[in-house]
Short mmCIF file of C-alpha atoms in Angstrom, two decimals:
data_model
loop_
_atom_site.label_atom_id
_atom_site.label_comp_id
_atom_site.label_asym_id
_atom_site.label_seq_id
_atom_site.Cartn_x
_atom_site.Cartn_y
_atom_site.Cartn_z
CA MET A 23 88.78 101.59 91.30
CA THR A 24 88.16 104.19 94.05
CA ALA A 25 88.19 107.62 93.98
CA ILE A 26 90.37 109.48 96.66
CA GLU A 27 92.63 112.63 97.29
CA ILE A 28 95.51 112.88 98.16
CA VAL A 29 96.37 115.87 100.69
CA GLY A 30 99.69 115.76 101.35
CA PHE A 31 103.59 114.44 100.14
CA VAL A 32 106.30 114.53 102.61
CA VAL A 33 109.84 114.59 100.95
CA SER A 34 113.30 114.78 102.92
CA PRO A 35 116.55 114.10 102.21
CA ALA A 36 117.84 113.22 105.62
CA HIS A 37 116.40 111.72 108.96
CA ALA A 38 115.25 114.43 111.39
CA TYR A 39 114.26 111.77 114.10
CA GLU A 40 117.37 110.76 115.39
CA GLY A 41 118.48 110.50 118.74
CA ARG A 42 116.75 111.36 121.75
CA PRO A 43 113.08 112.96 121.55
CA GLY A 44 113.62 115.35 124.32
CA ASP A 45 116.87 116.67 122.26
CA GLY A 46 114.12 117.85 119.71
CA PRO A 47 114.47 117.11 115.65
CA LEU A 48 117.36 117.66 113.84
CA PRO A 49 117.09 121.03 111.35
CA VAL A 50 116.43 118.86 108.07
CA PRO A 51 114.73 120.85 105.28
CA THR A 52 111.68 118.83 104.58
CA SER A 53 109.69 119.80 101.39
CA THR A 54 105.59 119.41 100.84
CA PRO A 55 105.66 119.47 97.46
CA ASP A 56 102.68 119.14 95.19
CA GLU A 57 104.09 116.78 93.36
CA ILE A 58 106.28 113.89 93.40
CA SER A 59 108.57 111.71 90.87
CA ILE A 60 108.45 108.02 91.94
CA ARG A 61 111.13 105.66 90.24
CA ALA A 62 110.47 101.93 89.88
CA GLY A 63 112.85 99.69 92.31
CA HIS A 64 114.12 103.35 93.53
CA GLY A 65 111.33 105.07 95.29
CA VAL A 66 110.39 108.78 95.79
CA VAL A 67 113.22 111.13 93.94
CA GLY A 68 115.08 113.29 96.80
CA ASP A 69 113.82 111.11 99.55
CA ARG A 70 115.82 109.83 102.21
CA TYR A 71 115.13 106.29 101.65
CA ALA A 72 114.93 106.49 97.93
CA GLY A 73 117.66 103.97 96.48
CA ARG A 74 118.53 102.65 99.60
CA ALA A 75 119.20 98.68 99.53
CA ALA A 76 117.80 98.35 103.00
CA HIS A 77 114.39 100.29 101.96
CA ARG A 78 114.06 98.78 98.83
CA GLU A 79 110.32 97.16 99.70
CA ALA A 80 109.85 99.91 101.77
CA ALA A 81 110.62 103.10 100.12
CA VAL A 82 107.34 105.10 100.17
CA THR A 83 104.75 105.06 103.04
CA VAL A 84 101.17 105.86 102.75
CA LEU A 85 99.02 106.97 105.60
CA ALA A 86 95.59 108.18 105.94
CA ILE A 87 94.85 111.49 107.32
CA GLU A 88 91.50 110.54 108.96
CA ALA A 89 94.43 108.29 111.46
CA LEU A 90 95.81 111.41 112.37
CA GLU A 91 92.67 113.63 112.93
CA ALA A 92 91.12 110.48 115.00
CA VAL A 93 94.10 109.91 117.36
CA ALA A 94 93.73 114.28 117.67
CA ALA A 95 90.62 113.77 118.65
CA GLU A 96 91.23 110.84 121.17
CA LEU A 97 93.91 112.83 122.89
CA GLY A 98 91.69 116.03 123.05
CA VAL A 99 94.41 118.17 121.15
CA PRO A 100 94.05 120.23 117.86
CA PRO A 101 94.57 118.47 114.60
CA PHE A 102 98.35 117.73 113.72
CA ASP A 103 100.27 119.27 111.24
CA PRO A 104 100.39 115.93 108.85
CA ALA A 105 104.19 116.39 107.78
CA ALA A 106 105.16 116.03 111.37
CA ALA A 107 104.14 112.33 110.90
CA ARG A 108 106.80 112.17 108.16
CA ARG A 109 105.09 109.83 105.73
CA THR A 110 105.44 110.17 102.15
CA ILE A 111 101.83 110.33 100.52
CA LEU A 112 99.18 111.07 102.39
CA THR A 113 95.65 110.20 101.53
CA ARG A 114 92.04 111.08 102.37
CA GLY A 115 89.25 107.98 101.65
CA LEU A 116 91.65 105.11 101.11
CA GLU A 117 91.61 102.16 103.71
CA VAL A 118 95.56 102.14 103.88
CA GLU A 119 96.08 99.25 106.66
CA ALA A 120 94.12 97.51 104.15
CA LEU A 121 96.91 97.44 101.53
CA ARG A 122 99.35 95.24 103.44
CA GLY A 123 100.43 92.49 101.26
CA ARG A 124 98.69 93.57 98.29
CA GLU A 125 100.06 95.67 94.69
CA PHE A 126 97.85 98.92 94.13
CA THR A 127 97.93 101.72 91.61
CA LEU A 128 97.62 105.27 92.18
CA ASP A 129 96.83 107.55 89.81
CA SER A 130 96.19 111.70 90.05
CA GLY A 131 95.56 111.62 86.37
CA ASP A 132 99.35 111.20 85.02
CA GLY A 133 98.89 107.31 84.74
CA PRO A 134 99.01 104.78 87.32
CA VAL A 135 101.79 104.38 89.35
CA ARG A 136 102.16 100.52 90.82
CA LEU A 137 102.88 100.13 95.14
CA GLY A 138 103.49 96.73 96.66
CA GLY A 139 101.83 97.17 100.21
CA GLY A 140 104.38 95.55 102.77
CA ARG A 141 104.49 96.09 106.39
CA PRO A 142 103.28 98.66 108.69
CA ALA A 143 104.89 101.82 109.17
CA ALA A 144 104.87 101.38 112.71
CA PRO A 145 104.85 105.12 114.92
CA CYS A 146 108.15 105.77 116.55
CA ALA A 147 108.41 107.11 120.13
CA TRP A 148 108.95 110.84 118.69
CA MET A 149 105.17 111.30 117.86
CA ASP A 150 104.79 111.92 121.39
CA ALA A 151 107.05 114.57 121.40
CA VAL A 152 106.47 116.25 117.61
CA LEU A 153 102.77 115.48 117.73
CA ALA A 154 101.63 115.21 121.26
CA PRO A 155 101.89 113.04 124.03
CA GLY A 156 100.53 109.39 123.72
CA ALA A 157 100.22 109.78 119.76
CA HIS A 158 102.99 106.67 120.01
CA ALA A 159 100.61 104.63 121.58
CA ALA A 160 97.41 105.68 120.02
CA LEU A 161 99.02 105.31 116.34
CA ARG A 162 99.88 101.62 116.80
CA GLY A 163 98.09 99.74 113.82
CA ARG A 164 97.02 102.77 111.93
CA ALA A 165 100.28 104.38 111.19
CA GLY A 166 100.49 103.71 107.29
CA VAL A 167 102.00 101.23 105.05
CA ARG A 168 105.72 100.83 103.81
CA CYS A 169 105.49 100.35 100.03
CA ALA A 170 108.00 99.56 96.94
CA ALA A 171 107.64 101.55 94.30
CA LEU A 172 106.37 98.42 91.53
CA SER A 173 106.51 101.12 88.62
CA SER A 174 107.54 104.81 87.64
CA GLY A 175 105.61 107.74 87.18
CA MET A 176 104.29 111.18 88.90
CA LEU A 177 101.73 111.35 91.72
CA ARG A 178 100.03 114.90 92.24
CA LEU A 179 97.72 116.56 95.22
CA GLY A 180 94.18 116.26 94.56
CA PRO A 181 91.72 113.74 93.40
CA ALA A 182 93.33 110.73 92.39
CA THR A 183 92.04 106.85 91.80
CA VAL A 184 93.26 103.59 93.77
CA THR A 185 92.71 100.46 92.08
CA VAL A 186 93.78 97.11 94.03
CA ALA A 187 94.92 93.98 92.45
CA ASP A 188 92.17 91.58 92.77
CA GLY A 189 93.33 88.10 93.96
CA LEU A 190 96.88 89.14 94.37
CA GLY A 191 98.85 89.35 97.27
CA GLU A 192 95.92 88.29 99.62
CA PRO A 193 96.99 89.46 103.18
CA ASP A 194 97.11 86.64 105.34
CA PRO A 195 95.88 87.80 109.26
CA ALA A 196 97.89 85.44 111.02
CA ARG A 197 101.02 87.45 109.65
CA ALA A 198 99.92 91.08 109.63
CA GLY A 199 102.72 93.14 110.51
CA GLU A 200 105.18 90.11 110.54
CA PRO A 201 108.39 91.17 109.06
CA ARG A 202 109.23 89.11 105.99
CA ARG A 203 111.94 86.38 106.50
CA ARG A 204 114.55 85.62 104.30
CA ARG A 205 116.13 82.64 103.15
CA ALA A 206 119.50 81.38 104.42
CA ARG A 207 122.11 81.26 101.54
CA VAL A 208 123.63 77.97 101.20
#
């Protein structure tokens, strides 16, 4: 069990980053609530990825705020608005990229919420438009992890703990970032 901090949440009912970055984001309301409700097999209540079959194993995204801070420093720009990265859960003190292929729980005081770390949350070209030129390339390999909601519960801003399931889902370095392959139906 490791002590961390949950520093932000981003919940949006629709995609804001569609089309060409030069056209600007769509005027979609995005909330940065103090707490979120996660439902097993569904995702974050009220979020654009919740309940969508294509996102069942990737309905929740987790990002380390330190990655955004490092990229801003490397690019020589002021700190970014973390909400612009559009990741569901923003943390401090958590090695997010190490969670790929592992089950873990987050607990901010209302009981543990179990998540299954999956593929990387790859940055898109929009990051150059909404964060800073060069952010898209600079975020590769550290833009967070997409996760499946394996249990239901509440998460709140502030101090939290993370527990990683020992020995379960050890990531295979040779397959890091590789999408899951589906078996063909016969």
